[in-house]
PDB file of N, CA, C and O in Angstrom:
ATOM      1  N   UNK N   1     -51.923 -27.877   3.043  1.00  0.00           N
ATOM      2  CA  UNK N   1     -50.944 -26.927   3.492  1.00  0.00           C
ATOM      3  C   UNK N   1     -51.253 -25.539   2.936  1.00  0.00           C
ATOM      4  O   UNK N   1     -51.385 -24.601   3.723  1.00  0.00           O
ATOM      5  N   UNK N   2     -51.332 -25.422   2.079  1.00  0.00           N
ATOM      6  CA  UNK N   2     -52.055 -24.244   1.179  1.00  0.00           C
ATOM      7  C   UNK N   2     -53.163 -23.556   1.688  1.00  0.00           C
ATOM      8  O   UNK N   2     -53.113 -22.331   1.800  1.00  0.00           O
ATOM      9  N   UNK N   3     -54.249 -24.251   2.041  1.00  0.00           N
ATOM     10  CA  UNK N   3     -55.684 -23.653   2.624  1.00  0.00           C
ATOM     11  C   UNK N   3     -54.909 -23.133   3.888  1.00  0.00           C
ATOM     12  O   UNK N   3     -55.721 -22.459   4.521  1.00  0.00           O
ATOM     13  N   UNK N   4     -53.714 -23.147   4.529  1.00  0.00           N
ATOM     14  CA  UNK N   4     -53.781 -22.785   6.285  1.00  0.00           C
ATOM     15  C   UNK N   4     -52.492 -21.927   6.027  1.00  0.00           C
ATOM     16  O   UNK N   4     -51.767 -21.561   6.951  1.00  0.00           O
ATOM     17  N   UNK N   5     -52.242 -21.615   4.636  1.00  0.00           N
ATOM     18  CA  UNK N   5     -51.214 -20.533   4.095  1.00  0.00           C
ATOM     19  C   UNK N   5     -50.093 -20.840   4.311  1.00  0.00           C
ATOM     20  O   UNK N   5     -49.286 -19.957   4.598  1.00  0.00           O
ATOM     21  N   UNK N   6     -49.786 -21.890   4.257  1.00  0.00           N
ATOM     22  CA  UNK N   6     -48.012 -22.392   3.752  1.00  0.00           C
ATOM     23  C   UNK N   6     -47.836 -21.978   2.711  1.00  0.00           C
ATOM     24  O   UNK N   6     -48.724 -21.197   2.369  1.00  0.00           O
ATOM     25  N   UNK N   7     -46.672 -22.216   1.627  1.00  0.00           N
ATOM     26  CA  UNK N   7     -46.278 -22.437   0.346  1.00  0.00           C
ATOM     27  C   UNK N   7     -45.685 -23.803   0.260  1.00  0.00           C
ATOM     28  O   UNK N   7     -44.897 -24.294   1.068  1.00  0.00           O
ATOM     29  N   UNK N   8     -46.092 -24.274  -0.660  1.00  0.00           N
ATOM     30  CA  UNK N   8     -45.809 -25.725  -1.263  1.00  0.00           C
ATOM     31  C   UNK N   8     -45.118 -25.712  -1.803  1.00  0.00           C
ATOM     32  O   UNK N   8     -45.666 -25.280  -2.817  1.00  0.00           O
ATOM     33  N   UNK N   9     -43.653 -25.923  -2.179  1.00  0.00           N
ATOM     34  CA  UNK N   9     -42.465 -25.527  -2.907  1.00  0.00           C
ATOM     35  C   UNK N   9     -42.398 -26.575  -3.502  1.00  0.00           C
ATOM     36  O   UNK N   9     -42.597 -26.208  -4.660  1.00  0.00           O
ATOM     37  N   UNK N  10     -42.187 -28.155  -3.542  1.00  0.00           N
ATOM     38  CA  UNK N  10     -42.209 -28.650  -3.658  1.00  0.00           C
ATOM     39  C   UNK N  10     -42.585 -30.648  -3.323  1.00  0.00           C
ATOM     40  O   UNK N  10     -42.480 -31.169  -2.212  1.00  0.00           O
ATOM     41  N   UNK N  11     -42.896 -31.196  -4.276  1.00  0.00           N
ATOM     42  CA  UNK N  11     -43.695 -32.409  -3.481  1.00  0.00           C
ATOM     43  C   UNK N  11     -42.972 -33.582  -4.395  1.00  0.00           C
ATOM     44  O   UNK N  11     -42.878 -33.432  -5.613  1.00  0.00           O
ATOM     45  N   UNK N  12     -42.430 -34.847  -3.679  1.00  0.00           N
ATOM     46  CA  UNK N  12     -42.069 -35.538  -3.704  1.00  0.00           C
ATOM     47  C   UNK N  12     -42.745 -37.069  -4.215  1.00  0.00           C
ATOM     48  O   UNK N  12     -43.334 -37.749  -3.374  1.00  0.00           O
ATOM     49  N   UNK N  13     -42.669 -37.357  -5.063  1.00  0.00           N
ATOM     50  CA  UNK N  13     -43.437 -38.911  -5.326  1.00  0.00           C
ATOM     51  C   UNK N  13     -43.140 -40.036  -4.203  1.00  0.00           C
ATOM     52  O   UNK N  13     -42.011 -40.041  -3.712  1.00  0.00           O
ATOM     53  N   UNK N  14     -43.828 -40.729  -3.887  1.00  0.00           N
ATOM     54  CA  UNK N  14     -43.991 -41.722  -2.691  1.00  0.00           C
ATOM     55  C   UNK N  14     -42.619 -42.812  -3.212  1.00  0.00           C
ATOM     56  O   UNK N  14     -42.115 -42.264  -4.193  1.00  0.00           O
ATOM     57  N   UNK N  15     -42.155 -43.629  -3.016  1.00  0.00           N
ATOM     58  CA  UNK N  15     -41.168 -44.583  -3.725  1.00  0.00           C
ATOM     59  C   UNK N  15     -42.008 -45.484  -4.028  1.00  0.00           C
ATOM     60  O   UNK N  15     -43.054 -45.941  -3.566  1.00  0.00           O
ATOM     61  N   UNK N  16     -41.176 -45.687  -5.109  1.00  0.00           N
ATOM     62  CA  UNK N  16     -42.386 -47.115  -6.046  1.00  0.00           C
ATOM     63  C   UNK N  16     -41.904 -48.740  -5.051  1.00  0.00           C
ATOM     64  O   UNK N  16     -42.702 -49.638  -4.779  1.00  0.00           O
ATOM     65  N   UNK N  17     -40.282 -48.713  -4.642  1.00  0.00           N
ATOM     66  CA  UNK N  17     -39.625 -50.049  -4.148  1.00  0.00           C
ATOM     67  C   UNK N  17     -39.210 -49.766  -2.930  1.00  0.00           C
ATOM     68  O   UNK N  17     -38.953 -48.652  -2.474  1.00  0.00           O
ATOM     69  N   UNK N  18     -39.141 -50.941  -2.332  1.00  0.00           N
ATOM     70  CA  UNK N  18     -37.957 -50.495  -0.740  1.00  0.00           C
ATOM     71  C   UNK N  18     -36.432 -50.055  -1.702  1.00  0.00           C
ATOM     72  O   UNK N  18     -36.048 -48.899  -1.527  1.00  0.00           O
ATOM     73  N   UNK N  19     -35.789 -50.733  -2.452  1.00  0.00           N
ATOM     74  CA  UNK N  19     -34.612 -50.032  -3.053  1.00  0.00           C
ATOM     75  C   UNK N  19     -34.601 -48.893  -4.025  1.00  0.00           C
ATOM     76  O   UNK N  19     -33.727 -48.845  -4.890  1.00  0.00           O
ATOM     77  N   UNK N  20     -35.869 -47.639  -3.892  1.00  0.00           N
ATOM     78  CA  UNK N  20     -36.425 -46.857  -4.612  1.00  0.00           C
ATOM     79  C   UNK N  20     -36.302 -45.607  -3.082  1.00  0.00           C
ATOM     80  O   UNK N  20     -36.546 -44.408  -3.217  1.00  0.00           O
ATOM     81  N   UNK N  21     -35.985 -46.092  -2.064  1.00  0.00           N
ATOM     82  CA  UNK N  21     -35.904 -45.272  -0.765  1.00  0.00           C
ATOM     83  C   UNK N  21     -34.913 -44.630  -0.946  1.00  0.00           C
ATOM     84  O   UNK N  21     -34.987 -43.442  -1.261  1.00  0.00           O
ATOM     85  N   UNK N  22     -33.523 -45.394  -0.760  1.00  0.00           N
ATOM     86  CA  UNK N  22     -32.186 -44.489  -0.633  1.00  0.00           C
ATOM     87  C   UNK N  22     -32.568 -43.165  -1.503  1.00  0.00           C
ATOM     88  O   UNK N  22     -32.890 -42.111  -0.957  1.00  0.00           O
ATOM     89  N   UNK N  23     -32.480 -43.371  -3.245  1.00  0.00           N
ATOM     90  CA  UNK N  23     -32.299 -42.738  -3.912  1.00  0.00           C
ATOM     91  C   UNK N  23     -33.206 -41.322  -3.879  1.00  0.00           C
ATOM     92  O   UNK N  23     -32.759 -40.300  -4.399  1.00  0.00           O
ATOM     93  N   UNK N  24     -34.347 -41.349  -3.309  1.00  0.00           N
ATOM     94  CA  UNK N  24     -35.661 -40.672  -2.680  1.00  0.00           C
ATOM     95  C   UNK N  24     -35.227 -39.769  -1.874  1.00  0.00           C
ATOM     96  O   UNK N  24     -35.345 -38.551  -2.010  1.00  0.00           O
ATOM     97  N   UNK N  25     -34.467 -40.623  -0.600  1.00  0.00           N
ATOM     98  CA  UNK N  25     -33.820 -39.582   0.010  1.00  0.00           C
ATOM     99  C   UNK N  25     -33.165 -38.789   0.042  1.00  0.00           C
ATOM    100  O   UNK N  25     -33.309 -37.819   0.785  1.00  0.00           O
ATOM    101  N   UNK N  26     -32.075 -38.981  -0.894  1.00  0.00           N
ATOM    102  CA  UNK N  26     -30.875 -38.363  -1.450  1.00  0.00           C
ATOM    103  C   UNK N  26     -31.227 -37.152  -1.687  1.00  0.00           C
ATOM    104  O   UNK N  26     -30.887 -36.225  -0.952  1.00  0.00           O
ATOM    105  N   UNK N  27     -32.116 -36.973  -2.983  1.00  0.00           N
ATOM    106  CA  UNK N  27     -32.964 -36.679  -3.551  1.00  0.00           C
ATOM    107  C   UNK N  27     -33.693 -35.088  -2.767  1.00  0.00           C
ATOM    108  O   UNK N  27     -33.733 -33.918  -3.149  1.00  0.00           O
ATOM    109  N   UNK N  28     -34.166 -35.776  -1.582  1.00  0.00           N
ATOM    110  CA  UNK N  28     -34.714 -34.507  -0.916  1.00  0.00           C
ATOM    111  C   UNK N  28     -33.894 -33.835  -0.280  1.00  0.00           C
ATOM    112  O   UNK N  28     -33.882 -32.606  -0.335  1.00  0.00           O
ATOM    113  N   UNK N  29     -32.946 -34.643   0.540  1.00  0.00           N
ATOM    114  CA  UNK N  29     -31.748 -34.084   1.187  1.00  0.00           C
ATOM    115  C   UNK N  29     -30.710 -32.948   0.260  1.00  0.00           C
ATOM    116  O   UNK N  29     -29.997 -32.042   0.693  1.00  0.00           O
ATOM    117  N   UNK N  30     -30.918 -33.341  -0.978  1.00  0.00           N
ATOM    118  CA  UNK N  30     -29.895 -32.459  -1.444  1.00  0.00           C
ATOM    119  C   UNK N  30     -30.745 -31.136  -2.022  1.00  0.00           C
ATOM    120  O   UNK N  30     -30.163 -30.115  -2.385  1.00  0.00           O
ATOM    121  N   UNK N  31     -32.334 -31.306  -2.061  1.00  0.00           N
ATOM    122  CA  UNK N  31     -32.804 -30.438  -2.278  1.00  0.00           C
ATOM    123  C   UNK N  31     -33.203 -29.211  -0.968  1.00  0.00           C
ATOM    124  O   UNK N  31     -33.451 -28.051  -1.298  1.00  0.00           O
ATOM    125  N   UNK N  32     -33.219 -29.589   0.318  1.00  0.00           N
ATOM    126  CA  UNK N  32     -32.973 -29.266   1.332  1.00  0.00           C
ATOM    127  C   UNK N  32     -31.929 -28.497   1.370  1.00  0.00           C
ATOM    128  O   UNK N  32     -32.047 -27.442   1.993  1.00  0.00           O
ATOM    129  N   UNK N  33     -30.710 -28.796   0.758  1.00  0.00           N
ATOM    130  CA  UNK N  33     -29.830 -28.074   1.099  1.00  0.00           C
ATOM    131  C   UNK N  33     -29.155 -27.065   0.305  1.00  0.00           C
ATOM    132  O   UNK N  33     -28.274 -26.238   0.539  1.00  0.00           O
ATOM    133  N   UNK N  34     -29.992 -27.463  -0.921  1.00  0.00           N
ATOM    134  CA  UNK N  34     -29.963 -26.221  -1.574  1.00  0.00           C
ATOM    135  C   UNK N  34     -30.593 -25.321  -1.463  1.00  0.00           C
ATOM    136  O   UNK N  34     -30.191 -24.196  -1.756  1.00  0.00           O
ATOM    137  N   UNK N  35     -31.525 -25.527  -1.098  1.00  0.00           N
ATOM    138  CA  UNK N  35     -32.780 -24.596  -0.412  1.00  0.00           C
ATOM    139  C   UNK N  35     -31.866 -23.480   0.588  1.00  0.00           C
ATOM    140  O   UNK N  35     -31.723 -22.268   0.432  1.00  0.00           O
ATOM    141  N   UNK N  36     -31.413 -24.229   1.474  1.00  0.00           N
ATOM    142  CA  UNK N  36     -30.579 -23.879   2.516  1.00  0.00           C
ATOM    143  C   UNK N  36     -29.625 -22.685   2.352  1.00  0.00           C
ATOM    144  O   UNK N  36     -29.627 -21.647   3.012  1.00  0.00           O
ATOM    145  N   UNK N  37     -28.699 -23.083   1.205  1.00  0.00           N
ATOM    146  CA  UNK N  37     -27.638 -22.091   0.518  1.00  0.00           C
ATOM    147  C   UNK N  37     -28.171 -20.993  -0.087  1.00  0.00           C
ATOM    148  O   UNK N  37     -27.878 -19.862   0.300  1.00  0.00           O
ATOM    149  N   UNK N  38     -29.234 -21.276  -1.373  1.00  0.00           N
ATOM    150  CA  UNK N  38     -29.707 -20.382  -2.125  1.00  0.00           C
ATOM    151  C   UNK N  38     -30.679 -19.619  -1.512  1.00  0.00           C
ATOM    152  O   UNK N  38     -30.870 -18.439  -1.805  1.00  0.00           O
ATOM    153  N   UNK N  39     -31.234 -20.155  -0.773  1.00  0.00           N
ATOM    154  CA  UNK N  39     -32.192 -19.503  -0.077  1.00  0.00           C
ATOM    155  C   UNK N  39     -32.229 -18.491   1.152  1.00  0.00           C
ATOM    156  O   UNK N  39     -32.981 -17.578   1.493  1.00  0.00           O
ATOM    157  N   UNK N  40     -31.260 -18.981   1.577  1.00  0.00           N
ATOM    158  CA  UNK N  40     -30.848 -18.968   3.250  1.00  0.00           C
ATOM    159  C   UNK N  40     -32.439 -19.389   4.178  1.00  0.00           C
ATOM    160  O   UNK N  40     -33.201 -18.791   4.938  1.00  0.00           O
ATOM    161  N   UNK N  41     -32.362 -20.466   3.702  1.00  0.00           N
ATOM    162  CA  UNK N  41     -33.792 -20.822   4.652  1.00  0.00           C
ATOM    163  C   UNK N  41     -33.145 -21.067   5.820  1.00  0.00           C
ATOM    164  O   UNK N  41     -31.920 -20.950   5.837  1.00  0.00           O
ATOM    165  N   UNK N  42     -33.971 -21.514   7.188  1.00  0.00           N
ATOM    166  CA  UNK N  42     -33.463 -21.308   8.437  1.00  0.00           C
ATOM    167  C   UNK N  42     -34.642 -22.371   9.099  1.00  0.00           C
ATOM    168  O   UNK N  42     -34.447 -22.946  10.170  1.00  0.00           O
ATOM    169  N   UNK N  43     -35.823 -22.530   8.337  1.00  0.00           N
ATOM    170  CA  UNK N  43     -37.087 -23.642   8.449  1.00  0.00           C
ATOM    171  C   UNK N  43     -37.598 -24.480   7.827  1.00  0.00           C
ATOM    172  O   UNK N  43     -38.768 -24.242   7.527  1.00  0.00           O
ATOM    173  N   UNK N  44     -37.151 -25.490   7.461  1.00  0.00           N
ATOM    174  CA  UNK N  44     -38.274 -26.545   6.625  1.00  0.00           C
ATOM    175  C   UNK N  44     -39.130 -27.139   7.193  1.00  0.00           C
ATOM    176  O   UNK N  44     -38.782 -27.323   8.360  1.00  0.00           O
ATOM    177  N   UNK N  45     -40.266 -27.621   6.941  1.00  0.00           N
ATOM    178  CA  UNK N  45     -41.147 -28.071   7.133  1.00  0.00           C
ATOM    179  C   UNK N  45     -41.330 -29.483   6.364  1.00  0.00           C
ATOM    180  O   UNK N  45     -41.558 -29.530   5.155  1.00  0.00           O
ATOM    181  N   UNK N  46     -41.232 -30.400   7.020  1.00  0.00           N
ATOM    182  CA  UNK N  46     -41.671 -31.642   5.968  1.00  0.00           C
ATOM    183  C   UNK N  46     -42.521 -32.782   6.336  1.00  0.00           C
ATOM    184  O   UNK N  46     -42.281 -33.342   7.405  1.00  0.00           O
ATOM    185  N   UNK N  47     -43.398 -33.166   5.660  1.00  0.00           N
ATOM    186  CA  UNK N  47     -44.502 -33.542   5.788  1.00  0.00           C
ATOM    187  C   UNK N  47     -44.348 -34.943   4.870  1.00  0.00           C
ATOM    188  O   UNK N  47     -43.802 -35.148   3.786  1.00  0.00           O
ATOM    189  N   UNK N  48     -45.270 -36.035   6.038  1.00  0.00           N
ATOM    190  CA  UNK N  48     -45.205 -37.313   4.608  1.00  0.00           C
ATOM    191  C   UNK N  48     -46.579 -37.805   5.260  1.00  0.00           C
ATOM    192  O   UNK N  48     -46.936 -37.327   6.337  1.00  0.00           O
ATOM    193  N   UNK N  49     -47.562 -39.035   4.408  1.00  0.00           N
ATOM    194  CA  UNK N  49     -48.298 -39.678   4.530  1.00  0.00           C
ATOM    195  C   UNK N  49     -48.375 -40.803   4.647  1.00  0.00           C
ATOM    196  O   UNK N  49     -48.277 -41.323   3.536  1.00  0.00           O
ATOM    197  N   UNK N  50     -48.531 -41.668   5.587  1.00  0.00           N
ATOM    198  CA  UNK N  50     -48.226 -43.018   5.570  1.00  0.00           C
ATOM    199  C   UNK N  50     -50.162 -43.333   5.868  1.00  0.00           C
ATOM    200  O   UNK N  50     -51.055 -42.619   6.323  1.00  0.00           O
ATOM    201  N   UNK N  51     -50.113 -45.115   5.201  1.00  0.00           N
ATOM    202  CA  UNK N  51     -51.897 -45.464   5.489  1.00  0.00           C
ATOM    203  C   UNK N  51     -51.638 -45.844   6.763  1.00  0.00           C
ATOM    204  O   UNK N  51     -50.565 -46.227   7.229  1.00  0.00           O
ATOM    205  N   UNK N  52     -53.049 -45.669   7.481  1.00  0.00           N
ATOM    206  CA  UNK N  52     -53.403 -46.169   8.575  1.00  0.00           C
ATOM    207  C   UNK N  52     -53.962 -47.905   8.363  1.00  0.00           C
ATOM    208  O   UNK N  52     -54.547 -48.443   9.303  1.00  0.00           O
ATOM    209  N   UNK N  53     -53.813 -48.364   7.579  1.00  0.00           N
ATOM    210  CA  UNK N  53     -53.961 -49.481   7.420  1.00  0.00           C
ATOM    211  C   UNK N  53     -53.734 -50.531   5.718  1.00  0.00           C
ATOM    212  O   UNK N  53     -53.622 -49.912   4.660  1.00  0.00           O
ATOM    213  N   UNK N  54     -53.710 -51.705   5.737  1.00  0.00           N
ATOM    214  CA  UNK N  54     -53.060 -52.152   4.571  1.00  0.00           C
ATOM    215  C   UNK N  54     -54.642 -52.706   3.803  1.00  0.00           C
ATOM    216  O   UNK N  54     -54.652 -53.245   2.697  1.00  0.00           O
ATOM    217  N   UNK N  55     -55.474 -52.540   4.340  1.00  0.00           N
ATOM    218  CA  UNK N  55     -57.030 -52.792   3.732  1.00  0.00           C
ATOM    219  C   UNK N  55     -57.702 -51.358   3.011  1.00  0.00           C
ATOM    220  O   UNK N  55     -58.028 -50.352   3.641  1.00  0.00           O
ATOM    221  N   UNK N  56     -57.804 -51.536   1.655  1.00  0.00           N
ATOM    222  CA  UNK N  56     -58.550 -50.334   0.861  1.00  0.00           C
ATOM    223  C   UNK N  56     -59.748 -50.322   1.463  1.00  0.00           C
ATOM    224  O   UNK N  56     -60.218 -51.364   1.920  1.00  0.00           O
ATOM    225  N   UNK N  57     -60.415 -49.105   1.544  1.00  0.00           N
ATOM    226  CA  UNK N  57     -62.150 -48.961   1.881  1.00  0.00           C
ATOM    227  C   UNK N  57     -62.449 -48.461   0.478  1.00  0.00           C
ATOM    228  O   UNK N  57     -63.605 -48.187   0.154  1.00  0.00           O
TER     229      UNK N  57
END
């Protein structure tokens, strides 16, 4: 994101559990919306990575 001149504000750890999700979300959502207030942002951008497959190369 950086090399194509975004700003990276912040980055999120992957969840360690499926019951490690909710709290994850929360998490960004409320950082979103502070963003929102303090900021007066008007655009987020959010980005995640999932594998294309469950086999390591």
């Amino acid at each position: 994101m950086e090399t194509a001149g975004y700003a990276v504000t912040e980055a999120f750890p992957v969840p360690r559990s499926v019951s490690d999700i909710t709290p994850q979300v929360q998490e960004i959502l409320l950082t979103i919306e502070q963003w929102r207030e303090e900021r007066q942002c008007d655009r987020i951008l959010l980005f995640y990575n999932h594998p294309l497959s469950l086999v390591s190369r």
